[in-house]
Coordinates of C-alpha atoms and ligand atoms in Angstrom, one line a residue:
M1 CA 90.6 80.3 -21.7
R2 CA 92.3 78.1 -19.1
S3 CA 95.1 76.0 -20.2
P4 CA 94.6 72.4 -18.9
S5 CA 98.1 72.1 -17.6
A6 CA 98.3 70.7 -14.3
Q7 CA 100.1 71.8 -10.9
P8 CA 103.8 71.1 -11.0
K9 CA 104.1 67.2 -10.5
R10 CA 108.1 66.9 -10.4
S11 CA 110.5 68.3 -8.2
T12 CA 112.8 71.1 -9.5
A13 CA 115.7 68.8 -9.2
A14 CA 114.0 66.2 -11.3
S15 CA 113.2 68.4 -14.0
I16 CA 116.7 69.7 -14.1
R17 CA 118.1 66.1 -14.1
R18 CA 115.9 65.4 -17.3
L19 CA 117.2 68.4 -18.8
L20 CA 120.9 67.5 -18.2
S21 CA 120.0 64.1 -19.6
E22 CA 119.3 65.9 -22.7
A23 CA 122.5 67.7 -22.7
Y24 CA 124.4 64.4 -22.8
P25 CA 125.8 64.5 -26.3
E26 CA 127.1 68.0 -25.6
R27 CA 128.6 66.8 -22.2
W28 CA 132.1 67.6 -23.4
S29 CA 131.5 71.2 -24.5
F30 CA 129.6 72.0 -21.3
A31 CA 132.5 70.3 -19.2
A32 CA 134.8 72.6 -21.2
A33 CA 132.9 75.6 -20.6
I34 CA 132.6 74.7 -16.8
A35 CA 136.3 73.9 -16.6
V36 CA 137.4 77.4 -18.1
T37 CA 134.9 79.2 -16.0
L38 CA 136.1 77.3 -12.9
G39 CA 139.8 78.1 -14.1
A40 CA 138.9 82.0 -14.4
M41 CA 137.3 82.1 -11.0
L42 CA 140.0 80.0 -9.2
A43 CA 142.7 82.2 -11.0
G44 CA 140.8 85.2 -9.3
L45 CA 141.1 83.5 -5.9
A46 CA 144.6 83.0 -6.3
M47 CA 145.0 86.8 -6.6
P48 CA 144.5 88.0 -2.8
L49 CA 146.8 85.1 -1.8
L50 CA 149.5 86.6 -3.9
M51 CA 148.7 89.9 -2.6
R52 CA 149.2 88.5 0.7
R53 CA 152.8 87.4 -0.3
I54 CA 153.6 90.5 -1.9
I55 CA 152.5 92.8 1.3
D56 CA 154.0 90.5 3.9
G57 CA 157.2 89.9 1.7
P58 CA 158.8 92.6 -0.5
V59 CA 156.7 95.4 0.7
A60 CA 157.7 94.6 4.1
S61 CA 161.3 93.9 3.3
G62 CA 161.9 96.3 0.5
D63 CA 163.2 93.4 -1.8
L64 CA 162.5 95.0 -5.3
T65 CA 163.2 91.7 -7.4
T66 CA 160.8 89.6 -5.5
L67 CA 158.4 92.4 -5.8
L68 CA 158.7 92.5 -9.5
W69 CA 158.3 88.7 -10.2
L70 CA 155.5 88.3 -7.8
S71 CA 153.5 91.2 -9.2
G72 CA 154.1 89.7 -12.8
L73 CA 152.5 86.7 -11.4
F74 CA 149.6 88.7 -10.2
L75 CA 149.5 90.1 -13.6
L76 CA 149.3 86.7 -15.0
A77 CA 146.6 85.5 -12.9
G78 CA 144.5 88.6 -13.9
A79 CA 145.1 87.8 -17.5
I80 CA 144.2 84.2 -17.1
E81 CA 141.1 85.1 -15.5
A82 CA 140.0 87.6 -18.2
G83 CA 141.0 85.2 -21.1
M84 CA 139.3 82.2 -19.7
F85 CA 136.1 84.4 -19.3
Y86 CA 136.1 85.1 -22.9
L87 CA 136.6 81.4 -23.6
R88 CA 133.5 80.4 -21.6
R89 CA 131.4 82.6 -23.8
R90 CA 132.9 81.2 -27.1
I91 CA 132.8 77.6 -25.9
I92 CA 129.3 77.5 -24.5
A93 CA 127.4 78.9 -27.5
T94 CA 127.7 76.0 -29.6
P95 CA 126.4 73.4 -27.3
V96 CA 123.7 75.5 -25.9
T97 CA 122.3 76.4 -29.4
M98 CA 122.8 73.0 -30.6
L99 CA 120.5 71.5 -27.7
E100 CA 118.0 74.4 -28.0
K101 CA 117.4 73.4 -31.8
R102 CA 117.4 69.9 -30.9
L103 CA 114.4 70.2 -28.4
R104 CA 112.7 72.9 -30.7
L105 CA 112.8 70.3 -33.6
R106 CA 111.7 67.5 -31.4
L107 CA 108.8 69.5 -30.1
F108 CA 107.6 70.5 -33.6
A109 CA 108.0 67.1 -34.9
H110 CA 105.9 65.9 -32.0
L111 CA 103.3 68.2 -32.5
Q112 CA 102.9 67.0 -36.0
R113 CA 102.6 63.5 -34.7
L114 CA 99.8 64.0 -32.0
H115 CA 96.2 63.2 -32.7
L116 CA 93.9 66.2 -33.3
G117 CA 92.2 65.3 -30.0
F118 CA 95.1 66.7 -28.5
H119 CA 95.2 69.9 -30.3
D120 CA 91.1 70.1 -29.7
R121 CA 92.4 70.3 -26.0
W122 CA 95.4 72.7 -26.1
P123 CA 94.9 76.4 -27.0
S124 CA 97.4 77.3 -29.7
G125 CA 98.8 80.1 -27.8
Q126 CA 100.3 77.6 -25.4
L127 CA 102.0 75.9 -28.1
L128 CA 103.5 79.0 -29.2
S129 CA 104.6 80.2 -25.8
R130 CA 106.1 76.6 -25.4
M131 CA 108.0 77.1 -28.4
G132 CA 109.3 80.5 -27.9
G133 CA 109.6 81.6 -24.0
D134 CA 110.3 78.3 -22.5
L135 CA 113.0 77.0 -24.8
S136 CA 114.7 80.4 -24.4
T137 CA 114.5 80.1 -20.6
I138 CA 116.2 76.8 -20.9
R139 CA 118.7 78.1 -23.1
R140 CA 119.6 81.0 -20.8
W141 CA 119.7 78.4 -17.9
L142 CA 122.1 76.2 -19.9
A143 CA 124.3 79.0 -21.2
M144 CA 124.8 80.8 -17.7
C145 CA 123.4 79.1 -14.9
L146 CA 124.5 75.5 -15.3
V147 CA 127.9 76.9 -15.6
F148 CA 127.9 79.0 -12.9
F149 CA 126.2 76.7 -10.4
V150 CA 129.1 74.5 -10.7
A151 CA 131.7 77.0 -10.8
N152 CA 130.4 79.4 -8.0
G153 CA 129.7 76.3 -5.8
T154 CA 133.2 75.2 -6.1
V155 CA 134.7 78.8 -5.6
V156 CA 132.5 79.6 -2.6
I157 CA 133.8 76.3 -1.0
T158 CA 137.6 76.8 -2.0
G159 CA 137.0 80.4 -0.8
L160 CA 135.8 79.2 2.5
A161 CA 138.9 76.7 2.8
I162 CA 141.3 79.4 2.1
L163 CA 139.5 81.7 4.8
F164 CA 139.9 79.0 7.4
Y165 CA 143.6 78.3 6.4
L166 CA 144.3 82.2 6.9
S167 CA 142.4 82.2 10.2
P168 CA 139.8 80.1 11.5
V169 CA 137.8 82.9 12.8
F170 CA 137.2 84.6 9.6
G171 CA 136.2 81.2 8.0
L172 CA 133.7 80.9 10.8
I173 CA 132.5 84.2 10.4
E174 CA 131.8 83.9 6.5
L175 CA 130.2 80.6 7.0
V176 CA 127.8 81.9 9.6
A177 CA 127.0 84.6 7.3
M178 CA 126.5 82.3 4.3
L179 CA 124.1 79.7 6.0
P180 CA 121.1 82.0 6.4
M181 CA 121.4 82.9 2.9
V182 CA 121.1 79.1 2.0
V183 CA 117.6 79.1 4.1
I184 CA 116.4 82.1 2.6
S185 CA 117.1 81.1 -0.9
W186 CA 115.2 77.9 0.1
I187 CA 112.0 79.5 1.3
F188 CA 112.3 81.8 -1.8
E189 CA 112.4 79.0 -4.1
Q190 CA 109.3 77.5 -2.9
K191 CA 107.2 80.6 -3.4
Y192 CA 108.9 81.5 -6.6
K193 CA 108.1 78.4 -8.3
T194 CA 104.3 78.8 -8.0
V195 CA 104.2 82.2 -9.2
A196 CA 106.8 81.7 -12.3
R197 CA 104.6 78.9 -13.5
R198 CA 101.6 80.9 -13.1
A199 CA 103.0 83.6 -15.1
Q200 CA 104.2 81.2 -17.8
D201 CA 100.6 79.8 -18.2
Q202 CA 99.0 83.3 -18.3
E203 CA 101.6 84.3 -21.0
G204 CA 100.3 81.4 -23.0
D205 CA 96.6 82.3 -22.7
L206 CA 97.7 85.9 -23.7
T207 CA 99.2 84.7 -26.9
T208 CA 96.2 82.5 -27.5
T209 CA 94.0 85.6 -27.4
I210 CA 96.4 87.6 -29.7
E211 CA 96.5 84.7 -32.1
E212 CA 92.7 84.3 -32.2
S213 CA 92.1 88.0 -32.6
V214 CA 94.5 88.4 -35.5
Q215 CA 93.1 85.4 -37.1
G216 CA 89.3 86.6 -36.4
L217 CA 90.2 90.2 -37.2
R218 CA 87.7 90.2 -40.3
V219 CA 84.9 89.1 -38.1
L220 CA 85.9 91.2 -35.1
K221 CA 85.8 94.3 -37.3
A222 CA 82.6 93.3 -39.1
F223 CA 80.7 93.1 -35.6
G224 CA 82.5 95.6 -33.9
R225 CA 83.7 93.3 -31.5
G226 CA 87.4 94.8 -31.1
K227 CA 86.4 96.3 -27.8
D228 CA 85.2 93.2 -26.1
R229 CA 88.4 91.4 -27.3
L230 CA 90.3 94.2 -25.8
K231 CA 88.3 93.8 -22.4
I232 CA 89.5 90.1 -22.3
F233 CA 93.0 90.8 -23.5
S234 CA 93.5 93.7 -21.0
A235 CA 92.0 91.4 -18.1
Q236 CA 94.4 88.7 -18.9
A237 CA 97.3 91.1 -19.3
R238 CA 96.5 92.6 -15.9
A239 CA 96.5 89.1 -14.4
L240 CA 99.8 88.5 -16.0
R241 CA 101.2 91.9 -14.7
Q242 CA 99.9 90.6 -11.2
S243 CA 102.0 87.6 -11.3
E244 CA 105.0 89.5 -12.7
L245 CA 104.7 92.0 -10.0
H246 CA 104.6 89.2 -7.5
K247 CA 107.6 87.8 -8.8
A248 CA 109.4 91.5 -8.9
K249 CA 108.3 91.4 -5.0
L250 CA 109.9 88.3 -4.0
L251 CA 113.0 89.0 -6.0
A252 CA 113.1 92.3 -4.5
L253 CA 113.1 91.1 -1.1
L254 CA 115.7 88.3 -1.7
W255 CA 118.4 90.8 -3.1
P256 CA 118.7 93.2 -0.1
L257 CA 118.8 90.0 2.2
T258 CA 121.5 88.4 0.6
M259 CA 123.3 91.6 -0.1
L260 CA 123.2 92.7 3.7
L261 CA 124.4 89.4 5.1
P262 CA 127.7 89.3 3.4
E263 CA 128.5 93.1 4.3
I264 CA 127.9 92.3 8.1
A265 CA 130.4 89.6 7.6
L266 CA 133.0 91.6 6.1
A267 CA 132.5 94.4 9.0
V268 CA 133.0 91.8 11.7
V269 CA 136.1 90.4 10.0
L270 CA 137.5 93.8 9.5
V271 CA 137.1 94.5 13.6
D272 CA 138.5 91.2 14.5
G273 CA 141.3 91.5 12.0
G274 CA 142.2 95.1 12.8
L275 CA 142.5 94.1 16.4
Q276 CA 144.7 90.9 15.7
V277 CA 147.1 92.9 13.4
A278 CA 147.1 95.6 16.2
A279 CA 148.0 93.0 18.8
G280 CA 150.7 91.6 16.3
T281 CA 149.1 88.1 15.9
L282 CA 148.3 88.6 12.3
T283 CA 150.1 89.9 9.5
L284 CA 148.7 92.9 7.4
G285 CA 149.0 91.0 4.3
T286 CA 146.7 87.9 5.6
L287 CA 143.8 90.7 6.7
V288 CA 144.2 92.2 3.4
A289 CA 144.0 88.7 1.9
A290 CA 140.9 87.8 3.8
I291 CA 139.1 90.9 3.0
T292 CA 139.6 90.6 -0.7
I293 CA 138.6 87.1 -0.5
C294 CA 135.4 87.9 1.5
T295 CA 134.6 90.5 -1.3
Y296 CA 135.4 88.2 -4.1
L297 CA 132.9 85.7 -2.5
D298 CA 130.1 88.2 -2.5
W299 CA 129.1 87.6 -5.9
P300 CA 129.1 83.8 -6.2
T301 CA 127.2 83.5 -2.7
R302 CA 124.8 86.3 -3.6
S303 CA 124.3 84.4 -7.1
I304 CA 123.2 81.2 -5.3
G305 CA 119.7 82.9 -4.8
W306 CA 119.5 84.1 -8.5
L307 CA 120.6 80.9 -9.7
L308 CA 118.0 79.0 -7.7
A309 CA 115.3 81.5 -9.1
E310 CA 116.3 80.8 -12.7
S311 CA 116.6 77.1 -12.0
N312 CA 112.8 77.2 -10.8
E313 CA 111.9 79.0 -13.6
T314 CA 113.8 76.8 -16.0
A315 CA 112.2 73.6 -14.1
S316 CA 108.8 74.7 -14.9
A317 CA 109.7 75.4 -18.5
V318 CA 111.2 71.9 -18.7
E319 CA 108.2 70.6 -16.9
R320 CA 106.1 72.3 -19.4
Y321 CA 107.9 71.1 -22.3
Y322 CA 107.8 67.5 -21.2
E323 CA 104.0 67.8 -20.6
F324 CA 103.9 67.9 -24.4
M325 CA 106.3 65.6 -25.3
D326 CA 105.2 62.8 -22.9
T327 CA 101.7 63.1 -24.4
E328 CA 101.7 60.0 -26.8
P329 CA 99.7 60.4 -29.9
S330 CA 96.7 58.2 -29.7
I331 CA 96.4 57.3 -33.4
V332 CA 99.3 55.1 -33.5
E333 CA 100.9 52.9 -36.1
P334 CA 100.1 49.3 -36.2
K335 CA 102.9 46.9 -34.7
R336 CA 102.8 44.9 -38.1
P337 CA 101.3 46.9 -40.9
K338 CA 99.3 45.0 -43.5
R339 CA 99.5 45.7 -47.1
P340 CA 96.3 45.8 -49.1
A341 CA 96.3 43.4 -52.2
R342 CA 97.8 45.6 -55.5
P343 CA 96.1 47.3 -57.1
V344 CA 94.2 48.8 -54.4
R345 CA 90.5 48.7 -55.6
G346 CA 88.9 51.3 -52.9
L347 CA 86.4 49.0 -51.4
L348 CA 85.6 51.1 -48.4
R349 CA 83.1 49.8 -45.6
F350 CA 82.1 51.3 -42.3
E351 CA 81.2 48.3 -40.0
D352 CA 79.0 49.4 -37.3
V353 CA 81.2 52.2 -36.3
Q354 CA 80.8 54.1 -33.0
F355 CA 82.3 57.3 -32.3
Q356 CA 82.6 59.6 -29.3
Y357 CA 84.7 62.7 -29.0
P358 CA 86.7 62.5 -25.9
G359 CA 85.2 64.6 -23.2
S360 CA 81.7 64.3 -24.6
D361 CA 79.0 62.2 -23.0
I362 CA 77.3 60.4 -25.9
P363 CA 78.7 58.7 -28.6
L364 CA 78.0 60.7 -32.1
L365 CA 78.2 57.8 -34.4
R366 CA 76.2 54.7 -33.2
G367 CA 76.2 51.9 -35.5
F368 CA 77.2 53.6 -38.5
D369 CA 76.9 51.1 -41.5
L370 CA 78.0 52.0 -45.0
E371 CA 79.7 50.1 -48.0
L372 CA 81.4 52.1 -51.1
K373 CA 82.1 49.8 -53.8
P374 CA 85.1 50.7 -56.1
G375 CA 84.1 53.2 -58.7
E376 CA 81.2 54.4 -56.7
T377 CA 80.6 58.0 -55.5
V378 CA 78.3 58.3 -52.5
A379 CA 77.1 61.4 -51.1
L380 CA 76.8 61.8 -47.5
V381 CA 73.8 64.2 -46.1
G382 CA 72.3 65.0 -43.0
A383 CA 71.6 67.8 -40.8
T384 CA 74.0 70.2 -39.7
G385 CA 76.0 68.9 -36.5
S386 CA 74.6 65.3 -37.5
G387 CA 78.5 64.1 -37.7
K388 CA 79.2 64.1 -41.4
S389 CA 82.8 65.7 -41.1
T390 CA 83.4 63.7 -38.4
A391 CA 82.4 60.2 -40.1
I392 CA 84.5 61.2 -42.9
G393 CA 87.6 62.3 -40.8
L394 CA 87.7 58.8 -39.4
V395 CA 88.4 57.5 -42.9
N396 CA 92.2 58.8 -42.8
R397 CA 92.3 58.4 -39.2
L398 CA 92.3 62.0 -38.2
Y399 CA 90.2 60.2 -35.0
D400 CA 90.0 56.5 -34.6
V401 CA 86.7 54.9 -34.3
T402 CA 85.7 54.2 -30.5
G403 CA 83.9 51.1 -31.8
G404 CA 83.3 48.9 -34.9
R405 CA 85.8 49.3 -37.7
I406 CA 86.6 50.9 -41.1
T407 CA 87.9 48.6 -43.7
L408 CA 89.6 49.4 -46.9
D409 CA 89.6 46.3 -49.6
G410 CA 89.0 44.3 -46.5
V411 CA 91.8 45.5 -44.2
D412 CA 91.0 47.2 -40.9
I413 CA 92.5 50.8 -41.7
R414 CA 93.8 50.5 -38.4
D415 CA 96.2 47.7 -39.5
L416 CA 97.6 49.8 -42.6
G417 CA 100.5 52.0 -42.0
L418 CA 99.6 55.5 -41.6
A419 CA 101.6 56.9 -44.3
E420 CA 100.1 54.4 -46.5
L421 CA 96.7 54.9 -45.6
R422 CA 97.1 58.6 -45.9
T423 CA 98.4 58.0 -49.5
L424 CA 95.4 55.8 -50.3
V425 CA 92.7 58.1 -49.1
S426 CA 93.1 61.9 -50.1
M427 CA 91.1 64.5 -48.4
A428 CA 89.4 68.1 -48.7
F429 CA 88.1 69.7 -45.8
E430 CA 85.4 72.0 -45.6
E431 CA 87.4 74.9 -44.9
A432 CA 90.4 75.2 -47.7
V433 CA 93.7 75.4 -45.8
L434 CA 96.4 77.0 -47.8
F435 CA 99.9 77.5 -46.6
S436 CA 102.2 80.5 -47.3
A437 CA 104.0 78.9 -50.3
S438 CA 103.6 78.9 -54.1
V439 CA 100.6 77.7 -55.9
R440 CA 102.7 74.4 -56.9
E441 CA 103.9 73.8 -53.4
N442 CA 100.5 73.9 -51.9
V443 CA 99.0 71.6 -54.5
A444 CA 102.0 69.3 -54.5
M445 CA 101.3 68.5 -50.7
G446 CA 98.6 66.1 -52.0
S447 CA 101.3 63.6 -53.1
D448 CA 103.9 61.9 -51.2
R449 CA 106.3 61.8 -54.1
P450 CA 107.8 64.5 -56.4
V451 CA 105.2 65.5 -59.1
T452 CA 105.6 67.2 -62.3
D453 CA 104.0 70.5 -63.3
E454 CA 102.3 68.5 -65.7
E455 CA 100.4 66.6 -63.0
I456 CA 99.8 69.7 -61.0
E457 CA 98.3 71.4 -64.2
Q458 CA 95.8 68.1 -64.7
A459 CA 94.8 68.4 -61.0
L460 CA 94.2 72.0 -61.2
A461 CA 92.1 71.6 -64.5
V462 CA 89.9 68.9 -62.9
A463 CA 89.3 71.5 -60.2
Q464 CA 88.5 74.0 -62.8
A465 CA 91.5 76.1 -61.4
L466 CA 93.8 76.1 -64.2
D467 CA 92.4 79.2 -66.0
F468 CA 92.6 81.5 -62.9
V469 CA 95.9 79.9 -61.9
R470 CA 97.5 81.0 -65.4
E471 CA 96.1 84.4 -65.0
L472 CA 97.9 84.8 -61.4
P473 CA 100.7 87.1 -61.6
A474 CA 103.5 84.4 -61.5
G475 CA 101.4 81.5 -62.6
L476 CA 102.2 78.2 -60.5
D477 CA 105.2 80.1 -58.7
T478 CA 102.8 82.8 -57.0
Q479 CA 102.9 83.0 -53.4
I480 CA 99.5 82.7 -51.6
G481 CA 98.5 82.3 -48.1
E482 CA 99.2 84.5 -45.4
Q483 CA 102.3 85.9 -46.8
G484 CA 100.9 86.3 -50.2
L485 CA 98.4 86.8 -52.6
S486 CA 94.8 86.6 -51.1
L487 CA 92.5 84.5 -53.0
S488 CA 88.7 84.2 -52.9
G489 CA 86.9 81.5 -51.2
G490 CA 85.9 79.7 -54.2
Q491 CA 89.5 79.9 -55.7
R492 CA 90.9 78.4 -52.3
Q493 CA 88.6 75.7 -52.6
R494 CA 89.5 74.6 -55.9
L495 CA 93.2 74.7 -55.1
A496 CA 92.4 72.5 -52.0
L497 CA 90.4 70.2 -54.3
A498 CA 93.3 70.0 -56.9
R499 CA 95.5 68.8 -53.9
A500 CA 93.2 66.1 -53.3
V501 CA 92.8 64.8 -56.4
L502 CA 96.6 65.2 -57.4
A503 CA 97.8 61.6 -56.5
K504 CA 94.9 60.2 -58.0
P505 CA 94.1 58.3 -54.9
P506 CA 91.7 55.1 -54.9
V507 CA 89.6 56.8 -52.2
L508 CA 88.6 60.5 -52.4
V509 CA 86.9 61.8 -49.4
L510 CA 85.6 65.5 -49.8
D511 CA 83.8 67.4 -47.2
D512 CA 81.6 69.9 -49.1
P513 CA 84.3 70.8 -51.5
L514 CA 82.2 72.8 -53.8
S515 CA 80.3 74.9 -51.3
A516 CA 81.8 78.2 -52.6
L517 CA 81.4 77.7 -56.2
D518 CA 78.8 79.1 -58.4
V519 CA 76.4 76.4 -59.7
H520 CA 77.7 76.6 -63.3
T521 CA 81.4 75.9 -62.1
E522 CA 80.1 73.4 -59.7
A523 CA 78.8 71.4 -62.6
E524 CA 82.0 71.6 -64.5
V525 CA 84.2 70.4 -61.6
E526 CA 81.7 67.6 -61.1
A527 CA 81.8 66.4 -64.8
A528 CA 85.7 66.6 -64.7
L529 CA 85.6 64.4 -61.2
R530 CA 83.4 62.0 -62.7
R531 CA 86.0 61.6 -65.6
V532 CA 89.0 60.9 -63.2
M533 CA 87.0 59.2 -60.6
V534 CA 86.0 56.3 -62.8
D535 CA 87.9 53.6 -60.8
G536 CA 88.3 55.3 -57.7
T537 CA 85.8 55.5 -54.7
A538 CA 84.5 58.8 -53.7
L539 CA 82.8 59.8 -50.5
I540 CA 81.4 63.3 -50.6
V541 CA 79.5 65.4 -48.1
A542 CA 77.0 67.3 -49.7
H543 CA 75.1 70.4 -48.5
R544 CA 73.5 71.2 -51.8
P545 CA 71.3 69.6 -54.0
S546 CA 73.7 70.1 -57.0
T547 CA 76.3 68.2 -55.3
V548 CA 74.2 65.4 -54.4
L549 CA 73.3 64.7 -57.9
L550 CA 77.0 64.0 -58.6
A551 CA 76.7 60.7 -56.5
D552 CA 75.6 57.3 -57.7
R553 CA 74.0 56.7 -54.1
V554 CA 72.9 59.0 -51.5
A555 CA 73.5 58.1 -47.8
L556 CA 71.6 60.0 -45.1
L557 CA 73.0 60.4 -41.6
A558 CA 70.7 60.7 -38.6
D559 CA 70.9 59.9 -35.1
G560 CA 74.4 58.6 -35.5
R561 CA 73.8 56.2 -38.4
I562 CA 72.6 55.9 -42.1
T563 CA 69.1 55.7 -42.0
V564 CA 68.4 55.8 -45.6
L565 CA 70.5 54.6 -48.4
G566 CA 69.8 54.6 -52.2
T567 CA 69.8 56.6 -55.5
H568 CA 68.6 60.2 -55.4
Q569 CA 65.6 59.5 -57.4
E570 CA 64.5 56.3 -55.0
L571 CA 65.2 58.5 -52.0
L572 CA 63.2 61.2 -53.3
H573 CA 60.0 58.8 -53.8
S574 CA 60.6 56.6 -50.9
S575 CA 61.8 58.9 -47.9
P576 CA 60.0 61.6 -46.5
E577 CA 63.0 62.1 -44.3
Y578 CA 65.0 62.7 -47.3
H579 CA 62.5 65.1 -48.9
R580 CA 62.5 67.3 -45.8
L581 CA 66.3 67.4 -45.7
L582 CA 66.4 68.3 -49.5
S583 CA 63.8 70.9 -49.3
T584 CA 65.7 72.8 -46.5
M585 CA 69.1 72.4 -48.8
E586 CA 67.0 74.1 -51.5
D587 CA 66.0 76.7 -49.2
D588 CA 69.6 77.6 -48.2
V589 CA 70.6 77.5 -51.8
E590 CA 67.8 80.0 -52.8
A591 CA 68.7 82.1 -49.8
E592 CA 72.3 81.9 -51.0
V593 CA 71.2 83.0 -54.6
A594 CA 69.1 85.9 -52.9
V595 CA 72.0 87.5 -51.4
P596 CA 73.4 90.1 -53.4
Ligands
ATP1 N1 86.9 68.1 -32.1 C1 85.7 68.2 -31.4 N2 85.7 67.9 -30.1 C2 84.2 67.8 -29.6 N3 83.2 67.7 -30.3 C3 83.2 68.1 -31.5 C4 84.5 68.2 -32.3 N4 84.1 68.3 -33.6 C5 82.9 68.4 -33.9 N5 82.3 68.2 -32.6 C6 80.7 67.9 -32.4 O1 80.3 66.8 -33.1 C7 79.1 67.0 -33.7 C8 79.2 66.8 -35.0 O2 80.0 67.5 -35.8 P1 80.4 67.5 -37.3 O3 81.2 68.7 -37.6 O4 80.9 66.1 -37.7 O5 79.0 67.9 -38.1 P2 78.7 67.9 -39.6 O6 77.6 67.1 -39.8 O7 79.7 68.0 -40.5 O8 78.1 69.4 -39.5 P3 78.0 70.4 -40.7 O9 77.0 70.2 -41.6 O10 77.4 71.8 -40.0 O11 79.6 70.7 -41.3 C9 78.6 68.5 -33.3 O12 77.9 68.5 -32.2 C10 80.2 69.0 -32.9 O13 79.7 70.0 -31.8
MG2 MG1 80.6 69.4 -41.6

């Protein structure tokens, strides 16, 4: 599965600039970290100059007092260097972790806001790899590279200036050695960026495969398809390895090149300086100082290649982060939300609704009209794939209609605040989704205000789930979902139903909510539902004749619209289409019953 990410759109500098603008609130901490690092490195740079004073002064003249206090100063510079490096680590941790947390929270919040259409397009592994990998790349860069970029850059320039001051020839030699390194790094930057990005995308694909395979483990085992998944996985792992190898090769080439050049420069300085000292035109102290500075500049200079590589990787991490963040949710709040008149009656109307999935060629719903009066329960039936789940998902704006409108008590649902709409319309989906939390928490999700245990128990009773919940090891506190107790399909469905009816919403939308229940339990749930839904409106997708019987009226969806509408009895007599559909449903039920 390829991720839909495009090729890099921004330059490295632009991405880094954007990251830096995020770090604005922590600017003083970052500045402090940079300052102490710079202090440490400048103290290090002062030491060769002190050495020069010591060698040319007291060492030559035998002045013990001066030797002692200059050596003391030397020691002090060393202590300052060590102390400041300690401080750097201490200072930098706070702003970096703070910023990382902020980016992470914002990403998560944005994922929640994004419309479903977005999640349809993005494999979940890409999300996981962004949450994990990219953010730690960014953290590493902020903690190390940002500081060393400034500090090492300054130190290189200062060191060069000192060399020029000691002897213009030394400065020139060092400069000549440094320039090709910049060019090499620059070429390297171009190549590394592409490979780094490819590797990150491949890692995302790999995560998707792992995730799907873990989630689908039962299916894979049942069909003995583990080997096939392994094949796909190993192909992806191979591709990732190639990219990582490519990265390593590039890096391997960079290091010796950037290592060799300073060493050549050092040799030339030694020869030239040695000759000058022999000729008496240069003091020994100056030569020692120059050599020490050249050696000292070795790491800051060499680090430029590494810093650039890291910056590239970080820039692509930043770019990917914003690829997500810059995607605007297409389901948006109205500018001026309207409030329906109170109490909300639940008059739900589909008016000439059109709907087309993004990326599909033909509209799925074409002129879908349906009216549900307050207190009425309508069953929506239709062949599989006819668009029933899609149609009811439009009611609380999981997707927006692409034409026509849906109104609740006469107000276009797009004019209602999203939070309000979603409290007015409650849903239960085809697949009951439970979270790793207690039964209480899972059910309480159905309401936006705090609920009492009594309310939860009432909802459980409607869903005929109270008895089995009471028998769970810790009752309402039993942990379920991935980290806890596993429930049967029917139990899961009933909890999801309890969640949907908890808030006693004016509009209840249920997608085949009773499919996993036996006919007896289904009848009990239906009777209870009827009692609680006397005032509310319910739209229920039905796949079984027994569910259809729950409804006051039945709507048949075919060719993207409601073709037949009426009571079950009416349709049974008047509509051959309905008759046909019902008999296939009955076949399905018989088949279900026949399965041992
Ligand atoms: N997220 C999506 N993106 C693109 N197409 C989709 C998406 N979800 C569903 N479809 C397509 O829309 C059509 C209708 O799907 P839908 O789930 O609404 O059918 P349904 O009537 O609920 O079917 P079933 O009875 O099997 O539950 C199908 O052809 C499906 O492939
Ligand atoms: Mg469906």
